[in-house]
Amino acid sequence: MFGLKSDWSLSANDRYFTLDDYARSLPRWCTGCGDLGILAAIHRVCRENQILPENMVSVSGIGCSSRLPHYMNGYGFHGLHGRALPVACGVKSRRPDLDIWVATGDGDCFSIGAAHWVHALRYNMDITVLVFDNGIYGLTKKQTSPTTPEEYLTNTHPTGALLPPLNPLTISLGVSNISFVAQMVDWNPPLLYETIKAAHDHKGTSFVRIIQRCPVYMEALNLEMMDDPANLLLLRHEDGIPVPEGVDRLFENQLEHDPSNLPAALGIAADKSKMPVGLLYRNDEALCYDELSSVGLDMTYEEKLAGVNAALDKFSV
Amino acid sequence: MNDQLISVQEVSSAAEDLQARDTAEPIPEHIVEIVSDSGEGAQKCGQTFGIVSARMGNGVWTVEIIPAEIQPPARTPDGASGIRIRVGEALMTNMGNEANLVVAFNEQVLRSRLASSAYKAGTVVLLDNMWASDPSEDIRTQYSEALEEFAEFGLEVYELPIQTECLKVVPDPRKGKNMFVLGMLSHIYSRDTEQALNEIANIFSRKSEKVISTNQDLFRAGYVFAQKNVPYHYEISPSELADKSMVVMSGNQAVGLGVMASGMEMVSMYPITPATSASHYLADDFHLTGGFVHQAEDEIAAIGFAIGASYAGKTACTITSGPGIALKTEMISLASMAEIPLVIVNVQRGGPSTGLPTKVEQGDLLTTMFGAPGDSPKVIIAAATISECFHFVTLARRLAESFRIPVIVLTDANLATGVQPFERPEVTTDWFAAPVDQSDWDENVPAYDWDEETGLSARAIPGMRNGGYVLTGLAHNRHGKIAYDTTSNQEGSDMRSLKMATLAGTLNRPEIHGDADGDLLIVGWGSTLGTLEEAVDVARENGHKVSSIHLRFLSPMEPGLKDIFSRFKKVMTIEINYSDAANAPRISEENRRYAQLALLLRAHTLVDVDCWSVVSGHPLQPGNISRVIMDRVGEIGGDK
């Protein structure tokens, strides 16, 4: 079997996988939900890279975002609220051969799972982490999330969210050993595809915050951003996210930003006046914890037995 | 200093001479304590004494005496730090009653042990007399007052110039006095000096040659000093175990070795007393079997990481203690619901809440069994000995994979730090986990293809072609699909519970220690085995019809209990956890809160099981338990 890839190159694998091979059941997200576009982009990246479906593990927590494994072929782990990252890291720890996707949300990742978020970034295991950030708790119906804009009316803060929202970009960029931080919007499919592809291709933990529309509970916020592209700032660089031809015309604000420049990335992330889209930071040299945790995988049973006996010898009387 | 040094040759030749001409009194066993301020090395001294004794073929049981604080003030009863070593001809199964001989670095720490009923009239105390001439008048007064207190109690105190003697070898005996004391004890108990000197070299193997030789000099000096100045010299014959190939280690080291011998490759943990030393051990040796210790960011992440590895086909282990179990509860429930094999070791400590971090309790039985949303069945086994700490971890891995279920191994602080010899396990490659199955999955077989007879199902592992499914903690059907319908959750719950019944069907009835019928049956679990059986033996020697059983499987429960109970007039548990005393104020049959195993046994058998339990933080001692047994036998008018 062989197949034609989207860039017109030929693939000569034994098995060729189409988009359908990466889909599972029909998504049950709301009509107009930004998650649908993210899912389509992930499927495209899988097809482009011809990932073996049986080697894919999609790990999620709880929330609208975390339904993703049910819509992905291969293996899925729809676990506990906030705990996708420890599970995903555990899968990778002794199975470096598996291709790990993590789907999480602003509540799941930045609130209940915040400790794991910070530490997973520091572990920098080779996994792709996509945060579906709609700025609200959707599944449980409109409670304030860490990224809900101040004064936005929610069911837990009916007179308006009390605190300024948390900035996931500055926090992520502040974590030592961070290796990939990107931000994208769900309503630009070509750029979203390129962003997720770059994230997946990166060796290490690629953290992508995706600004995602919730047409049911957070319509106002996203409409404003969609309607006025002046709110966005496109980050461009030859080492950054490739910008497909024509797409750049959508952005009146563009900035040449070298993704190896951490202080500049922090400056862009901290600037509240515009929402940056593109690659803020990448470091291909950062230490990957999975290379440490997978030590000894090639050991034979005879070597292990000798190891047990050597250990017992130390306690022998 | 140099002119005060004892020459090495002089000391060692003296030691050899003395060993030859001294006659030693044979004794079956002794309980020895070394107590000091924190940081003076009493525990290292006692552990070495225990290891040398085990190497000589003696039975040994050690218990650490741990101060309440990390840096307690010097010379205070609260700061008492040290170790108890029970050494004898036979296998030692518990800490015993009052000590026979104590070496104390100051008199204040001794007071704390006296208050804990660790000593009796006639207990021999070898006390450093440096405080008698301390420049501070307060200290001199404290010292003399304490000595009066000891004399009144009946302790046989020998004031010895330990500090002065150590000063002849080292300028600061605070580091090294412990090895001098080890030398003293080695003479008193006729220990093999070559073994001891080798062990000292092992202890300081990461330090310089100078450090090793100085400590060996201190040992030799102590040996000669005791020979000249201590009027006690004993001999303890080797046990029948001496001919067998043995290993000697702590319960936490045994847990770590069990992980390695089971073929598990991953321990994911977060530091918590008293569990952490198991991971310390693994951090040193896990590489020998290709394993890795992951120190996670918190308890939840630790178990989540282990669950991830297990889900991916590499059954993993997480090691924690009570508060950690509380944090892991939701994850344990997920492993139960989604049928992920997982080994959880709970080294129990005193509760509730942060409780008594360094002390022993059997307080987590009910929380491990029921502490989860809904019905989350899991296997719970409790190690009773240090040998079982090793073997139960290997058993746990096999059970977890065969039954696709989390398995909790309960140990406790007493086992964790206690040291005991046991028969060296003959590990073979069959003990190791099978390689991860990556064969093709039959696409017609659902993710949970429950066998209606057993509840068991095969497990698709990532990498298996056609095996893809979504594991979820939500109610799901056989296909692993989220299912909120009226039948799926019932069926899933039935199948997960059925596995427990299937496992229960493979278990044997507990062995009865003593006669199969009588007046009183004691039921125990966990680290109290040796104490309970010793106390039962004392009662039986006194003519009482008392027997005991000791449960290892607590979930599912071992079979035949109702039948065994029916042959005794009264059944009671003895545990280290909380219960209301039956005669306490306001307590009636209706509102009495029972010890944890007692509560379970009452529900399980409908027998009126009584209980006695304490939460003092101390291991049970056979003398106290004998008295509890005699009291109960008296109450039921048992025959004599």
mmCIF file of C-alpha atoms in Angstrom, chain B residues 62-309:
data_model
loop_
_atom_site.group_PDB
_atom_site.id
_atom_site.type_symbol
_atom_site.label_atom_id
_atom_site.label_comp_id
_atom_site.label_asym_id
_atom_site.label_seq_id
_atom_site.Cartn_x
_atom_site.Cartn_y
_atom_site.Cartn_z
ATOM 1 C CA THR B 62 15.263 -4.435 66.253
ATOM 2 C CA VAL B 63 13.033 -1.453 66.984
ATOM 3 C CA GLU B 64 14.185 2.111 66.594
ATOM 4 C CA ILE B 65 13.523 4.626 69.353
ATOM 5 C CA ILE B 66 12.774 7.813 67.500
ATOM 6 C CA PRO B 67 12.646 11.291 69.057
ATOM 7 C CA ALA B 68 9.597 13.436 68.486
ATOM 8 C CA GLU B 69 11.543 16.167 66.680
ATOM 9 C CA ILE B 70 14.281 16.368 64.070
ATOM 10 C CA GLN B 71 16.657 18.419 66.230
ATOM 11 C CA PRO B 72 15.404 17.915 69.786
ATOM 12 C CA PRO B 73 17.286 19.724 72.550
ATOM 13 C CA ALA B 74 20.148 17.716 73.995
ATOM 14 C CA ARG B 75 19.753 15.928 77.323
ATOM 15 C CA THR B 76 15.971 15.928 77.394
ATOM 16 C CA PRO B 77 13.640 12.983 77.840
ATOM 17 C CA ASP B 78 11.797 14.001 74.623
ATOM 18 C CA GLY B 79 15.028 13.797 72.690
ATOM 19 C CA ALA B 80 15.614 10.126 73.452
ATOM 20 C CA SER B 81 16.902 8.495 70.325
ATOM 21 C CA GLY B 82 18.145 4.991 70.049
ATOM 22 C CA ILE B 83 17.390 1.415 69.339
ATOM 23 C CA ARG B 84 16.271 -1.787 70.984
ATOM 24 C CA ILE B 85 17.735 -5.089 69.850
ATOM 25 C CA ARG B 86 16.219 -8.339 70.965
ATOM 26 C CA VAL B 87 18.742 -11.045 70.291
ATOM 27 C CA GLY B 88 18.421 -14.732 71.085
ATOM 28 C CA GLU B 89 19.001 -18.336 70.215
ATOM 29 C CA ALA B 90 15.599 -18.713 68.540
ATOM 30 C CA LEU B 91 13.900 -16.676 65.839
ATOM 31 C CA MET B 92 12.886 -13.361 67.425
ATOM 32 C CA THR B 93 9.429 -12.228 66.359
ATOM 33 C CA ASN B 94 8.832 -9.088 68.394
ATOM 34 C CA MET B 95 10.433 -6.442 70.598
ATOM 35 C CA GLY B 96 9.776 -8.331 73.823
ATOM 36 C CA ASN B 97 9.073 -6.756 77.210
ATOM 37 C CA GLU B 98 11.533 -4.907 79.460
ATOM 38 C CA ALA B 99 15.174 -4.514 78.511
ATOM 39 C CA ASN B 100 17.905 -6.547 80.192
ATOM 40 C CA LEU B 101 20.811 -4.230 79.474
ATOM 41 C CA VAL B 102 20.967 -0.595 78.436
ATOM 42 C CA VAL B 103 23.807 1.660 77.365
ATOM 43 C CA ALA B 104 22.885 5.305 77.924
ATOM 44 C CA PHE B 105 24.816 8.338 76.719
ATOM 45 C CA ASN B 106 23.093 10.568 79.271
ATOM 46 C CA GLU B 107 20.704 10.124 82.156
ATOM 47 C CA GLN B 108 17.849 12.271 80.785
ATOM 48 C CA VAL B 109 17.128 10.079 77.767
ATOM 49 C CA LEU B 110 17.026 7.146 80.151
ATOM 50 C CA ARG B 111 14.233 8.845 82.084
ATOM 51 C CA SER B 112 12.051 8.879 78.975
ATOM 52 C CA ARG B 113 12.517 5.148 78.457
ATOM 53 C CA LEU B 114 11.742 4.533 82.108
ATOM 54 C CA ALA B 115 8.501 6.456 81.668
ATOM 55 C CA SER B 116 7.676 4.237 78.658
ATOM 56 C CA SER B 117 7.954 1.126 80.874
ATOM 57 C CA ALA B 118 10.873 -0.107 78.830
ATOM 58 C CA TYR B 119 12.788 -1.224 81.928
ATOM 59 C CA LYS B 120 12.243 -3.276 85.051
ATOM 60 C CA ALA B 121 13.908 -3.499 88.443
ATOM 61 C CA GLY B 122 17.199 -5.221 87.780
ATOM 62 C CA THR B 123 17.694 -3.859 84.268
ATOM 63 C CA VAL B 124 21.412 -3.185 83.950
ATOM 64 C CA VAL B 125 22.308 0.334 82.858
ATOM 65 C CA LEU B 126 25.762 1.302 81.622
ATOM 66 C CA LEU B 127 25.727 5.073 81.912
ATOM 67 C CA ASP B 128 28.282 7.597 80.692
ATOM 68 C CA ASN B 129 29.393 9.428 83.833
ATOM 69 C CA MET B 130 30.703 12.549 82.035
ATOM 70 C CA TRP B 131 27.716 14.551 83.345
ATOM 71 C CA ALA B 132 28.653 13.978 86.974
ATOM 72 C CA SER B 133 31.579 16.362 86.532
ATOM 73 C CA ASP B 134 29.939 18.765 84.080
ATOM 74 C CA PRO B 135 30.887 22.436 84.590
ATOM 75 C CA SER B 136 27.178 23.325 84.865
ATOM 76 C CA GLU B 137 25.812 22.859 88.308
ATOM 77 C CA ASP B 138 22.326 22.377 86.867
ATOM 78 C CA ILE B 139 23.501 19.391 84.873
ATOM 79 C CA ARG B 140 25.343 17.902 87.840
ATOM 80 C CA THR B 141 22.198 18.240 89.922
ATOM 81 C CA GLN B 142 20.021 16.714 87.206
ATOM 82 C CA TYR B 143 22.439 13.836 86.998
ATOM 83 C CA SER B 144 22.494 13.081 90.679
ATOM 84 C CA GLU B 145 18.715 13.453 90.997
ATOM 85 C CA ALA B 146 18.174 11.073 88.118
ATOM 86 C CA LEU B 147 20.496 8.532 89.671
ATOM 87 C CA GLU B 148 18.438 8.623 92.843
ATOM 88 C CA GLU B 149 15.311 8.110 90.759
ATOM 89 C CA PHE B 150 16.904 5.110 89.047
ATOM 90 C CA ALA B 151 18.077 3.595 92.306
ATOM 91 C CA GLU B 152 14.590 3.940 93.740
ATOM 92 C CA PHE B 153 13.144 2.156 90.717
ATOM 93 C CA GLY B 154 15.707 -0.624 91.047
ATOM 94 C CA LEU B 155 17.803 -0.103 87.949
ATOM 95 C CA GLU B 156 21.287 -1.525 88.339
ATOM 96 C CA VAL B 157 23.353 1.452 87.190
ATOM 97 C CA TYR B 158 27.050 1.331 86.372
ATOM 98 C CA GLU B 159 28.579 4.764 85.892
ATOM 99 C CA LEU B 160 31.352 4.410 83.357
ATOM 100 C CA PRO B 161 33.856 6.951 81.969
ATOM 101 C CA ILE B 162 32.790 6.329 78.359
ATOM 102 C CA GLN B 163 33.485 9.884 77.230
ATOM 103 C CA THR B 164 36.862 9.953 78.953
ATOM 104 C CA GLU B 165 37.881 6.694 77.341
ATOM 105 C CA CYS B 166 36.763 7.833 73.897
ATOM 106 C CA LEU B 167 38.778 11.054 74.299
ATOM 107 C CA LYS B 168 41.882 8.885 74.361
ATOM 108 C CA VAL B 169 41.127 7.929 70.762
ATOM 109 C CA VAL B 170 39.317 10.909 69.237
ATOM 110 C CA PRO B 171 39.170 14.627 70.053
ATOM 111 C CA ASP B 172 35.322 14.800 69.736
ATOM 112 C CA PRO B 173 33.615 11.613 70.905
ATOM 113 C CA ARG B 174 30.188 12.863 69.850
ATOM 114 C CA LYS B 175 31.167 11.243 66.551
ATOM 115 C CA GLY B 176 32.493 7.833 67.397
ATOM 116 C CA LYS B 177 31.219 7.105 70.867
ATOM 117 C CA ASN B 178 28.711 4.790 69.217
ATOM 118 C CA MET B 179 31.494 2.576 67.896
ATOM 119 C CA PHE B 180 33.118 2.498 71.331
ATOM 120 C CA VAL B 181 29.770 1.286 72.690
ATOM 121 C CA LEU B 182 29.533 -1.277 69.897
ATOM 122 C CA GLY B 183 32.899 -2.573 71.093
ATOM 123 C CA MET B 184 31.623 -2.755 74.672
ATOM 124 C CA LEU B 185 28.523 -4.664 73.629
ATOM 125 C CA SER B 186 30.586 -6.943 71.432
ATOM 126 C CA HIS B 187 32.572 -8.029 74.426
ATOM 127 C CA ILE B 188 29.583 -8.302 76.727
ATOM 128 C CA TYR B 189 27.749 -10.540 74.248
ATOM 129 C CA SER B 190 30.822 -12.330 72.836
ATOM 130 C CA ARG B 191 30.223 -11.020 69.311
ATOM 131 C CA ASP B 192 32.525 -11.910 66.451
ATOM 132 C CA THR B 193 34.996 -9.001 66.384
ATOM 133 C CA GLU B 194 36.087 -9.647 62.819
ATOM 134 C CA GLN B 195 32.486 -9.430 61.598
ATOM 135 C CA ALA B 196 32.041 -6.206 63.532
ATOM 136 C CA LEU B 197 35.236 -4.638 62.172
ATOM 137 C CA ASN B 198 34.191 -5.549 58.626
ATOM 138 C CA GLU B 199 30.777 -4.051 59.198
ATOM 139 C CA ILE B 200 32.373 -0.821 60.434
ATOM 140 C CA ALA B 201 34.405 -0.724 57.218
ATOM 141 C CA ASN B 202 31.115 -1.155 55.297
ATOM 142 C CA ILE B 203 29.375 1.635 57.175
ATOM 143 C CA PHE B 204 32.126 4.106 56.378
ATOM 144 C CA SER B 205 32.926 2.752 52.922
ATOM 145 C CA ARG B 206 32.139 6.144 51.386
ATOM 146 C CA LYS B 207 34.508 7.883 53.819
ATOM 147 C CA SER B 208 38.286 7.926 54.009
ATOM 148 C CA GLU B 209 40.521 5.116 55.275
ATOM 149 C CA LYS B 210 41.338 7.337 58.239
ATOM 150 C CA VAL B 211 37.672 7.475 59.279
ATOM 151 C CA ILE B 212 37.381 3.699 59.030
ATOM 152 C CA SER B 213 40.506 3.039 61.067
ATOM 153 C CA THR B 214 39.560 5.595 63.747
ATOM 154 C CA ASN B 215 36.152 3.980 64.185
ATOM 155 C CA GLN B 216 37.741 0.550 64.325
ATOM 156 C CA ASP B 217 40.124 1.871 66.991
ATOM 157 C CA LEU B 218 37.150 3.098 68.987
ATOM 158 C CA PHE B 219 35.536 -0.307 68.647
ATOM 159 C CA ARG B 220 38.676 -2.037 69.919
ATOM 160 C CA ALA B 221 39.004 0.420 72.797
ATOM 161 C CA GLY B 222 35.391 -0.218 73.811
ATOM 162 C CA TYR B 223 35.912 -3.939 73.628
ATOM 163 C CA VAL B 224 38.910 -3.855 75.945
ATOM 164 C CA PHE B 225 37.252 -1.350 78.259
ATOM 165 C CA ALA B 226 34.211 -3.584 78.742
ATOM 166 C CA GLN B 227 36.407 -6.558 79.356
ATOM 167 C CA LYS B 228 38.162 -4.728 82.167
ATOM 168 C CA ASN B 229 35.288 -2.754 83.651
ATOM 169 C CA VAL B 230 31.915 -4.400 82.963
ATOM 170 C CA PRO B 231 31.120 -7.392 85.124
ATOM 171 C CA TYR B 232 28.899 -9.041 82.524
ATOM 172 C CA HIS B 233 29.885 -11.445 79.824
ATOM 173 C CA TYR B 234 27.312 -13.542 77.981
ATOM 174 C CA GLU B 235 27.089 -15.997 75.176
ATOM 175 C CA ILE B 236 24.053 -16.601 72.951
ATOM 176 C CA SER B 237 24.182 -19.786 70.875
ATOM 177 C CA PRO B 238 23.256 -19.685 67.210
ATOM 178 C CA SER B 239 19.702 -20.703 66.306
ATOM 179 C CA GLU B 240 18.676 -23.646 64.168
ATOM 180 C CA LEU B 241 18.492 -21.120 61.334
ATOM 181 C CA ALA B 242 22.260 -20.736 61.344
ATOM 182 C CA ASP B 243 22.677 -23.535 58.804
ATOM 183 C CA LYS B 244 20.272 -21.994 56.314
ATOM 184 C CA SER B 245 21.131 -19.285 53.862
ATOM 185 C CA MET B 246 19.691 -16.145 55.420
ATOM 186 C CA VAL B 247 19.329 -12.473 54.662
ATOM 187 C CA VAL B 248 18.875 -9.740 57.240
ATOM 188 C CA MET B 249 17.189 -6.440 56.491
ATOM 189 C CA SER B 250 14.503 -3.976 57.520
ATOM 190 C CA GLY B 251 10.893 -4.230 56.362
ATOM 191 C CA ASN B 252 11.279 -1.258 54.061
ATOM 192 C CA GLN B 253 14.380 -2.753 52.469
ATOM 193 C CA ALA B 254 12.399 -5.988 52.073
ATOM 194 C CA VAL B 255 9.647 -4.059 50.293
ATOM 195 C CA GLY B 256 12.236 -2.573 47.940
ATOM 196 C CA LEU B 257 13.791 -5.961 47.234
ATOM 197 C CA GLY B 258 10.305 -7.375 46.696
ATOM 198 C CA VAL B 259 9.712 -4.756 44.021
ATOM 199 C CA MET B 260 12.926 -5.824 42.281
ATOM 200 C CA ALA B 261 12.255 -9.559 42.621
ATOM 201 C CA SER B 262 8.737 -9.120 41.218
ATOM 202 C CA GLY B 263 10.150 -7.654 38.010
ATOM 203 C CA MET B 264 8.462 -4.288 38.522
ATOM 204 C CA GLU B 265 10.466 -1.510 36.891
ATOM 205 C CA MET B 266 8.936 1.600 38.354
ATOM 206 C CA VAL B 267 8.362 2.931 41.843
ATOM 207 C CA SER B 268 6.670 6.288 41.878
ATOM 208 C CA MET B 269 6.651 7.969 45.247
ATOM 209 C CA TYR B 270 6.477 11.188 47.237
ATOM 210 C CA PRO B 271 8.481 11.478 50.467
ATOM 211 C CA ILE B 272 6.489 10.492 53.551
ATOM 212 C CA THR B 273 7.578 9.025 56.860
ATOM 213 C CA PRO B 274 7.892 6.101 57.553
ATOM 214 C CA ALA B 275 7.588 4.832 53.970
ATOM 215 C CA THR B 276 10.363 6.784 52.293
ATOM 216 C CA SER B 277 13.316 4.626 53.308
ATOM 217 C CA ALA B 278 11.967 1.884 51.010
ATOM 218 C CA SER B 279 12.510 4.293 48.139
ATOM 219 C CA HIS B 280 15.892 5.330 49.538
ATOM 220 C CA TYR B 281 16.921 1.711 49.315
ATOM 221 C CA LEU B 282 15.584 1.390 45.772
ATOM 222 C CA ALA B 283 17.337 4.585 44.744
ATOM 223 C CA ASP B 284 20.577 2.803 45.646
ATOM 224 C CA ASP B 285 19.953 -0.605 44.090
ATOM 225 C CA PHE B 286 17.021 -0.461 41.627
ATOM 226 C CA HIS B 287 19.446 -0.017 38.728
ATOM 227 C CA LEU B 288 20.614 -3.600 39.310
ATOM 228 C CA THR B 289 17.318 -4.785 37.808
ATOM 229 C CA GLY B 290 16.859 -1.896 35.383
ATOM 230 C CA GLY B 291 14.303 -0.031 37.497
ATOM 231 C CA PHE B 292 13.682 3.639 38.184
ATOM 232 C CA VAL B 293 12.436 5.562 41.228
ATOM 233 C CA HIS B 294 10.287 8.528 40.239
ATOM 234 C CA GLN B 295 9.950 11.177 42.929
ATOM 235 C CA ALA B 296 6.731 12.887 41.922
ATOM 236 C CA GLU B 297 5.565 16.401 42.745
ATOM 237 C CA ASP B 298 2.908 15.111 45.136
ATOM 238 C CA GLU B 299 1.163 11.955 46.326
ATOM 239 C CA ILE B 300 -1.532 12.172 43.665
ATOM 240 C CA ALA B 301 0.986 12.564 40.866
ATOM 241 C CA ALA B 302 2.993 9.678 42.321
ATOM 242 C CA ILE B 303 0.118 7.253 41.960
ATOM 243 C CA GLY B 304 -1.009 8.819 38.665
ATOM 244 C CA PHE B 305 2.439 8.227 37.226
ATOM 245 C CA ALA B 306 2.380 4.605 38.451
ATOM 246 C CA ILE B 307 -1.077 4.127 36.958
ATOM 247 C CA GLY B 308 0.176 5.484 33.625
ATOM 248 C CA ALA B 309 3.062 2.998 33.586
#
